[in-house]
Coordinates of C-alpha atoms and ligand atoms in Angstrom, one line a residue:
M1 CA 63.2 -57.6 -17.7
H2 CA 65.5 -60.5 -17.0
T3 CA 64.4 -63.2 -14.6
L4 CA 66.8 -65.0 -12.2
Q5 CA 67.1 -67.9 -14.8
S6 CA 68.4 -65.6 -17.5
N7 CA 70.9 -63.5 -15.5
S8 CA 73.6 -65.5 -17.1
L9 CA 75.6 -63.8 -19.8
L10 CA 76.1 -67.2 -21.5
G11 CA 73.0 -67.5 -23.7
L12 CA 72.8 -63.9 -24.8
T13 CA 73.5 -62.9 -28.4
A14 CA 75.9 -60.1 -29.4
Q15 CA 72.8 -58.0 -30.0
E16 CA 71.3 -58.8 -26.6
L17 CA 74.6 -58.0 -24.9
T18 CA 74.9 -54.7 -26.8
G19 CA 71.4 -53.8 -25.5
L20 CA 72.6 -54.8 -22.0
V21 CA 75.7 -52.5 -22.0
M22 CA 73.7 -49.6 -23.5
D23 CA 71.1 -49.9 -20.7
S24 CA 73.9 -49.0 -18.4
G25 CA 75.1 -46.1 -20.5
Q26 CA 78.1 -48.0 -21.8
P27 CA 79.3 -47.6 -25.5
A28 CA 77.8 -50.1 -27.9
Y29 CA 81.2 -51.7 -28.7
R30 CA 81.4 -53.1 -25.2
G31 CA 78.6 -55.5 -26.2
Q32 CA 80.9 -57.2 -28.7
Q33 CA 83.7 -57.2 -26.1
L34 CA 81.4 -59.0 -23.7
F35 CA 80.4 -61.4 -26.5
D36 CA 84.1 -62.2 -27.2
A37 CA 84.9 -62.7 -23.6
V38 CA 82.0 -65.0 -22.9
Y39 CA 82.1 -67.2 -26.0
R40 CA 85.6 -66.9 -27.6
Q41 CA 87.7 -66.5 -24.4
R42 CA 85.3 -68.5 -22.4
I43 CA 86.0 -66.6 -19.2
E44 CA 84.7 -68.0 -15.9
T45 CA 84.2 -64.9 -13.9
L46 CA 83.2 -61.2 -14.6
E47 CA 86.6 -60.1 -13.1
Q48 CA 88.4 -62.0 -16.0
I49 CA 86.8 -59.7 -18.6
S50 CA 89.9 -57.6 -18.9
S51 CA 88.6 -55.6 -21.9
L52 CA 86.0 -54.0 -19.7
P53 CA 86.6 -51.1 -17.2
R54 CA 86.8 -52.4 -13.6
E55 CA 83.8 -50.3 -12.5
Y56 CA 81.6 -51.7 -15.2
R57 CA 82.5 -55.3 -14.3
A58 CA 81.6 -54.4 -10.7
L59 CA 78.3 -52.9 -11.9
L60 CA 77.4 -56.0 -13.8
G61 CA 77.9 -58.1 -10.7
E62 CA 75.8 -55.7 -8.7
Q63 CA 73.1 -56.0 -11.3
G64 CA 73.1 -59.8 -10.7
W65 CA 74.9 -60.8 -13.8
R66 CA 77.2 -63.8 -13.9
V67 CA 79.0 -65.7 -16.6
G68 CA 76.8 -68.7 -16.1
L69 CA 79.3 -71.5 -16.9
P70 CA 78.1 -74.8 -15.5
A71 CA 80.3 -76.3 -12.8
I72 CA 82.0 -79.6 -13.5
A73 CA 80.6 -81.7 -10.6
R74 CA 82.1 -85.0 -11.6
K75 CA 84.3 -86.3 -14.4
F76 CA 84.6 -90.0 -15.5
V77 CA 87.4 -91.1 -17.8
S78 CA 87.0 -94.1 -20.0
G79 CA 89.7 -96.6 -21.1
D80 CA 89.1 -95.3 -24.7
G81 CA 89.8 -91.7 -23.8
T82 CA 86.1 -90.7 -23.6
V83 CA 85.2 -88.4 -20.7
R84 CA 81.8 -88.1 -19.2
Y85 CA 81.1 -84.9 -17.4
L86 CA 78.4 -84.3 -14.8
M87 CA 77.6 -80.6 -15.2
Q88 CA 76.0 -78.7 -12.4
L89 CA 73.6 -75.9 -13.5
A90 CA 72.5 -72.8 -11.5
D91 CA 69.5 -74.6 -9.9
A92 CA 71.9 -77.4 -8.7
E93 CA 70.5 -79.9 -11.1
T94 CA 72.9 -81.9 -13.3
V95 CA 73.2 -82.9 -16.9
E96 CA 75.8 -84.9 -18.8
T97 CA 78.2 -84.0 -21.5
V98 CA 80.6 -86.3 -23.3
W99 CA 84.0 -85.6 -24.7
M100 CA 85.2 -88.0 -27.3
P101 CA 88.8 -87.5 -28.5
E102 CA 89.3 -88.5 -32.1
G103 CA 85.5 -88.6 -32.3
D104 CA 84.2 -88.8 -35.8
E105 CA 80.5 -88.2 -36.2
G106 CA 80.0 -91.9 -35.4
E107 CA 80.1 -93.1 -38.9
T108 CA 83.4 -95.0 -38.8
G109 CA 84.9 -97.6 -36.5
E110 CA 84.8 -101.3 -36.3
G111 CA 82.5 -101.9 -33.4
S112 CA 85.1 -103.0 -30.8
E113 CA 84.6 -102.7 -27.1
A114 CA 86.1 -100.0 -24.9
G115 CA 89.6 -101.0 -23.8
D116 CA 91.3 -101.0 -20.4
E117 CA 92.0 -98.1 -18.1
M118 CA 94.6 -95.6 -19.5
E119 CA 95.4 -91.9 -19.8
A120 CA 93.3 -89.8 -22.1
P121 CA 95.4 -88.5 -25.0
A122 CA 97.3 -85.3 -24.1
A123 CA 96.2 -82.0 -25.7
A124 CA 99.5 -82.0 -27.7
T125 CA 98.3 -85.0 -29.7
F126 CA 94.9 -83.4 -30.4
R127 CA 93.6 -83.8 -33.9
R128 CA 89.9 -83.6 -33.6
A129 CA 87.3 -84.3 -31.0
T130 CA 83.5 -84.5 -30.6
V131 CA 81.4 -83.1 -27.8
C132 CA 78.1 -84.8 -27.2
V133 CA 75.8 -82.2 -25.6
S134 CA 72.5 -82.5 -23.7
S135 CA 69.5 -80.4 -24.7
Q136 CA 67.1 -81.3 -21.9
M137 CA 67.2 -82.5 -18.3
G138 CA 66.0 -86.0 -18.8
C139 CA 63.7 -86.8 -21.8
A140 CA 60.0 -87.0 -22.5
V141 CA 60.3 -89.4 -25.4
N142 CA 59.8 -92.9 -24.0
C143 CA 62.1 -95.0 -26.1
R144 CA 62.1 -98.5 -24.6
F145 CA 65.8 -99.1 -25.0
C146 CA 67.2 -95.8 -23.7
F147 CA 68.3 -95.1 -20.1
T148 CA 67.6 -91.4 -20.3
A149 CA 63.9 -92.2 -20.9
L150 CA 63.9 -93.7 -17.4
L151 CA 64.4 -90.2 -15.9
G152 CA 61.4 -88.6 -17.5
V153 CA 61.8 -85.0 -18.4
K154 CA 62.6 -82.4 -15.7
R155 CA 63.0 -79.3 -17.8
N156 CA 64.4 -77.8 -21.0
L157 CA 67.9 -76.5 -21.0
S158 CA 68.3 -72.8 -21.9
A159 CA 70.5 -71.8 -24.8
G160 CA 73.2 -70.7 -22.3
E161 CA 73.1 -74.0 -20.6
I162 CA 73.6 -75.9 -23.9
V163 CA 76.5 -73.7 -25.0
G164 CA 77.8 -73.6 -21.4
Q165 CA 78.3 -77.4 -21.5
I166 CA 80.5 -77.0 -24.5
A167 CA 82.4 -74.0 -23.1
A168 CA 83.1 -75.8 -19.9
V169 CA 84.4 -78.9 -21.7
L170 CA 86.6 -76.8 -24.1
R171 CA 88.0 -75.0 -21.0
D172 CA 88.7 -78.2 -19.2
Q173 CA 90.3 -79.9 -22.2
G174 CA 92.3 -76.7 -23.1
V175 CA 91.0 -76.8 -26.7
Q176 CA 90.5 -73.7 -28.9
P177 CA 88.3 -73.9 -31.9
P178 CA 88.5 -73.0 -34.7
M179 CA 92.3 -73.7 -34.6
Q180 CA 91.5 -77.2 -33.2
R181 CA 88.8 -79.1 -34.9
V182 CA 85.8 -79.8 -32.7
N183 CA 82.6 -81.5 -33.8
I184 CA 79.4 -81.1 -31.9
V185 CA 76.6 -83.7 -31.7
F186 CA 73.3 -82.8 -30.1
M187 CA 72.9 -86.4 -29.1
G188 CA 73.1 -86.3 -25.3
M189 CA 70.2 -86.3 -22.9
G190 CA 66.9 -85.0 -24.2
E191 CA 65.1 -84.5 -27.5
P192 CA 66.5 -81.3 -29.1
F193 CA 63.4 -80.9 -31.3
L194 CA 61.2 -80.7 -28.2
N195 CA 63.4 -77.7 -27.0
Y196 CA 63.7 -76.2 -30.5
E197 CA 64.1 -72.5 -29.9
N198 CA 66.8 -72.9 -27.2
F199 CA 68.6 -75.5 -29.3
M200 CA 68.6 -73.3 -32.4
K201 CA 69.8 -70.3 -30.4
S202 CA 72.7 -72.4 -29.0
V203 CA 73.6 -73.2 -32.6
Q204 CA 73.8 -69.5 -33.5
L205 CA 75.9 -68.8 -30.4
L206 CA 78.3 -71.7 -31.2
V207 CA 78.7 -70.5 -34.8
E208 CA 79.0 -66.8 -34.1
G209 CA 80.6 -66.9 -30.7
V210 CA 82.6 -70.0 -30.1
G211 CA 83.6 -70.3 -33.7
I212 CA 82.4 -73.8 -34.6
P213 CA 80.9 -74.0 -38.1
E214 CA 77.5 -75.5 -38.4
A215 CA 78.8 -78.1 -40.9
R216 CA 80.7 -79.7 -37.9
M217 CA 77.4 -80.1 -36.0
T218 CA 74.8 -82.9 -36.1
V219 CA 71.5 -82.9 -34.4
S220 CA 69.7 -86.2 -33.8
T221 CA 65.9 -86.4 -33.4
A222 CA 63.6 -89.3 -32.4
G223 CA 61.3 -88.1 -35.2
I224 CA 59.4 -84.9 -34.2
V225 CA 58.1 -84.5 -37.8
P226 CA 56.8 -80.8 -37.7
R227 CA 60.2 -79.7 -36.3
I228 CA 62.0 -81.6 -39.0
V229 CA 60.1 -79.4 -41.5
D230 CA 60.9 -76.2 -39.6
F231 CA 64.6 -77.2 -39.3
G232 CA 64.9 -77.7 -43.1
R233 CA 63.9 -74.0 -43.5
E234 CA 66.7 -72.7 -41.2
A235 CA 69.4 -70.6 -42.9
V236 CA 72.1 -71.8 -40.5
R237 CA 71.7 -75.3 -39.2
P238 CA 73.6 -78.5 -38.2
K239 CA 73.3 -81.7 -40.2
L240 CA 70.3 -83.9 -39.4
A241 CA 70.2 -87.5 -38.0
I242 CA 67.0 -89.3 -37.5
S243 CA 66.6 -92.2 -35.1
L244 CA 64.7 -94.9 -37.0
N245 CA 65.5 -97.9 -34.9
A246 CA 62.9 -100.1 -36.6
S247 CA 62.0 -101.2 -40.1
N248 CA 58.2 -101.1 -39.9
D249 CA 55.5 -99.4 -38.0
A250 CA 54.5 -102.3 -35.7
L251 CA 58.1 -102.7 -34.5
R252 CA 58.8 -99.0 -34.2
S253 CA 55.6 -98.3 -32.2
E254 CA 56.8 -101.1 -29.9
V255 CA 60.3 -99.8 -29.3
M256 CA 59.5 -96.1 -29.8
P257 CA 55.9 -95.3 -28.7
L258 CA 56.4 -91.9 -30.3
N259 CA 55.8 -93.7 -33.6
R260 CA 52.0 -93.7 -32.8
K261 CA 52.1 -89.9 -33.1
W262 CA 54.3 -89.6 -36.2
N263 CA 54.5 -92.9 -38.0
L264 CA 57.1 -94.1 -40.5
Q265 CA 55.2 -92.8 -43.5
E266 CA 55.0 -89.3 -42.1
L267 CA 58.6 -89.4 -40.9
M268 CA 60.0 -90.7 -44.2
A269 CA 58.0 -88.1 -46.1
A270 CA 59.6 -85.4 -44.1
A271 CA 63.0 -87.1 -44.6
R272 CA 62.5 -87.3 -48.4
S273 CA 61.5 -83.7 -48.7
F274 CA 64.2 -82.4 -46.4
P275 CA 66.2 -79.8 -48.3
L276 CA 69.8 -81.1 -48.3
R277 CA 72.7 -78.9 -49.2
A278 CA 75.4 -79.8 -51.8
R279 CA 77.2 -82.9 -50.7
E280 CA 75.1 -83.2 -47.5
R281 CA 73.6 -86.5 -46.5
L282 CA 71.0 -87.4 -43.9
T283 CA 71.9 -89.9 -41.2
F284 CA 69.5 -92.7 -40.1
E285 CA 70.4 -94.2 -36.8
Y286 CA 69.3 -97.8 -36.0
V287 CA 69.9 -99.3 -32.6
L288 CA 70.1 -103.1 -32.9
L289 CA 68.2 -105.0 -30.4
E290 CA 68.9 -108.8 -30.3
G291 CA 66.0 -110.8 -31.7
V292 CA 63.8 -107.8 -32.0
N293 CA 64.9 -105.6 -35.0
D294 CA 68.2 -107.2 -36.0
R295 CA 67.1 -109.9 -38.5
P296 CA 68.2 -109.9 -42.1
E297 CA 64.5 -109.3 -43.1
N298 CA 64.6 -106.1 -41.0
A299 CA 67.7 -105.0 -42.9
R300 CA 66.0 -105.6 -46.3
E301 CA 62.9 -103.8 -45.1
L302 CA 65.1 -100.9 -43.9
A303 CA 66.9 -100.7 -47.2
E304 CA 63.5 -100.3 -49.0
L305 CA 62.4 -97.7 -46.5
V306 CA 65.5 -95.4 -47.0
R307 CA 66.0 -96.2 -50.7
G308 CA 66.3 -93.0 -52.8
V309 CA 67.1 -90.8 -49.9
R310 CA 70.6 -89.3 -50.0
A311 CA 71.5 -90.8 -46.7
K312 CA 73.7 -93.2 -44.7
V313 CA 72.8 -95.6 -42.0
N314 CA 74.6 -95.7 -38.6
L315 CA 74.1 -99.0 -36.8
I316 CA 74.4 -98.9 -33.0
A317 CA 74.6 -102.2 -31.2
L318 CA 72.5 -101.7 -28.0
N319 CA 74.4 -100.4 -25.0
S320 CA 72.6 -102.6 -22.4
G321 CA 72.0 -102.5 -18.7
A322 CA 70.1 -104.2 -16.0
E323 CA 67.2 -101.7 -16.3
L324 CA 66.6 -102.7 -19.9
S325 CA 64.8 -105.8 -21.2
Y326 CA 66.7 -105.8 -24.5
R327 CA 70.0 -107.5 -25.3
T328 CA 73.0 -106.6 -27.4
P329 CA 73.4 -108.6 -30.7
T330 CA 76.7 -110.3 -31.3
Q331 CA 79.2 -108.6 -33.6
E332 CA 78.6 -111.2 -36.3
R333 CA 74.9 -110.4 -36.2
V334 CA 75.7 -106.7 -36.5
G335 CA 78.0 -107.4 -39.4
E336 CA 75.4 -109.5 -41.2
F337 CA 72.8 -106.7 -40.9
Q338 CA 75.4 -104.2 -42.2
R339 CA 76.2 -106.5 -45.2
V340 CA 72.6 -106.7 -46.3
L341 CA 72.3 -102.9 -46.3
V342 CA 75.6 -102.4 -48.1
A343 CA 74.6 -105.0 -50.7
A344 CA 71.4 -103.0 -51.3
G345 CA 73.5 -100.0 -52.0
I346 CA 73.0 -98.2 -48.7
P347 CA 76.2 -96.7 -47.2
T348 CA 76.1 -98.3 -43.7
F349 CA 78.5 -97.9 -40.8
V350 CA 78.7 -99.4 -37.4
R351 CA 79.0 -96.8 -34.6
R352 CA 81.9 -97.5 -32.4
P353 CA 80.8 -97.6 -28.8
R354 CA 82.5 -94.9 -26.8
G355 CA 82.9 -94.9 -23.1
R356 CA 80.6 -97.9 -22.3
D357 CA 82.7 -98.6 -19.2
I358 CA 81.8 -95.2 -17.7
F359 CA 78.2 -95.2 -19.0
A360 CA 78.9 -92.5 -21.5
A361 CA 77.8 -94.4 -24.6
C362 CA 74.6 -93.8 -26.7
G363 CA 71.5 -94.1 -24.6
Q364 CA 73.4 -94.5 -21.3
L365 CA 73.2 -91.0 -20.0
K366 CA 71.2 -91.0 -16.9
R367 CA 73.4 -89.2 -14.3
T368 CA 75.0 -92.4 -13.0
V369 CA 77.4 -91.4 -10.3
Q370 CA 78.8 -94.8 -9.2
Ligands
SAH1 N1 66.6 -87.8 -28.6 C1 67.4 -87.7 -29.7 C2 68.8 -87.5 -29.4 C3 69.5 -88.6 -28.7 S1 70.7 -89.3 -29.8 C4 67.2 -89.0 -30.6 O1 66.5 -89.9 -30.1 O2 67.7 -89.1 -31.7 C5 71.0 -90.8 -29.0 C6 71.0 -92.0 -30.0 O3 71.3 -93.1 -29.2 C7 69.7 -92.2 -30.7 O4 69.9 -92.6 -32.0 C8 69.1 -93.3 -29.9 O5 68.2 -94.1 -30.7 C9 70.3 -94.1 -29.5 N2 70.2 -94.9 -28.3 C10 69.3 -94.7 -27.2 N3 69.4 -95.6 -26.3 C11 70.4 -96.5 -26.7 C12 71.1 -97.6 -26.2 N4 70.7 -98.1 -25.0 N5 72.0 -98.2 -26.9 C13 72.4 -97.7 -28.0 N6 71.9 -96.6 -28.6 C14 70.9 -96.0 -28.0

């Protein structure tokens, strides 16, 4: 039956919850009531499930069930309104989740630095926001420019732990999808395509339970080619972003050793045959490393690589740190790289760094507490 890890209601589908209530002789409709309470109301405790009879709530508790919402262990607020959450899971380990008010999916913005300390915008001014969610504790993909890579991988997150991060943030921010517009990016700690089943189950729960349409979700992969193929066959799936980060194999193998397993030819073949929906575009991410992959020649090479794919390129100036040997290119250099791609007809955007001052920006998630 259920192990200790899975005695959390968060993570179970409506069908699984229906099976659970029926095991205790409850009517089947109580399964849907549980599903609504957990995902739509996002209750914290069993006692808060007011739609269920008191005795049955007590029985669930006796059977060892709990809601399974992660605890917010720490919260860091950036000058630009971004909030980095340190979420504590049932085994006391932590992962990070980032809330970005006014977050787009990273494709707009002028590349300016985070500002000074100020209040996060109040809920009353809410228009849209993006939650960046983690899929693994640490990461096994050894990208040379990423802080999360320094942690190694501890374990996969369950579907409940992935959805739980979002449920906890929505609770904390007092935000109610679908009335308020929330985007989800699977771009936090970890490689979602190395935790494929749990990631896809979390997508299903977010769509059916929390009420966030899959068109408002984007998953980013470092380039796990067989999973890109599987992902293209999913009936319900987020949009796809691929971390390219280099314009040729020699360079990519240097900055992303994973490229030795699936090289650019294999990766681009998967990208080219990826079944896009009407009006959908792929995203290619490209982290700019000063003097390494940021030359105009690299931009021209990149333009050739992605030519013919219905895609846009998101440039990310490196978020640097003492542990990394790479440096951040100047804004002029980033602009120059962008102009080469745009001139070649490739829609190219510079991702605005969010929450650099609190170590919440791309590649900076490594459970920094100071
Ligand atoms: N593992 C997935 C999901 C993480 S998404 C992936 O690799 O795509 C995080 C994005 O931030 C990736 O595009 C990654 O290349 C980029 N990134 C990693 N470290 C970074 C850093 N130090 N500065 C800027 N971007 C970084």
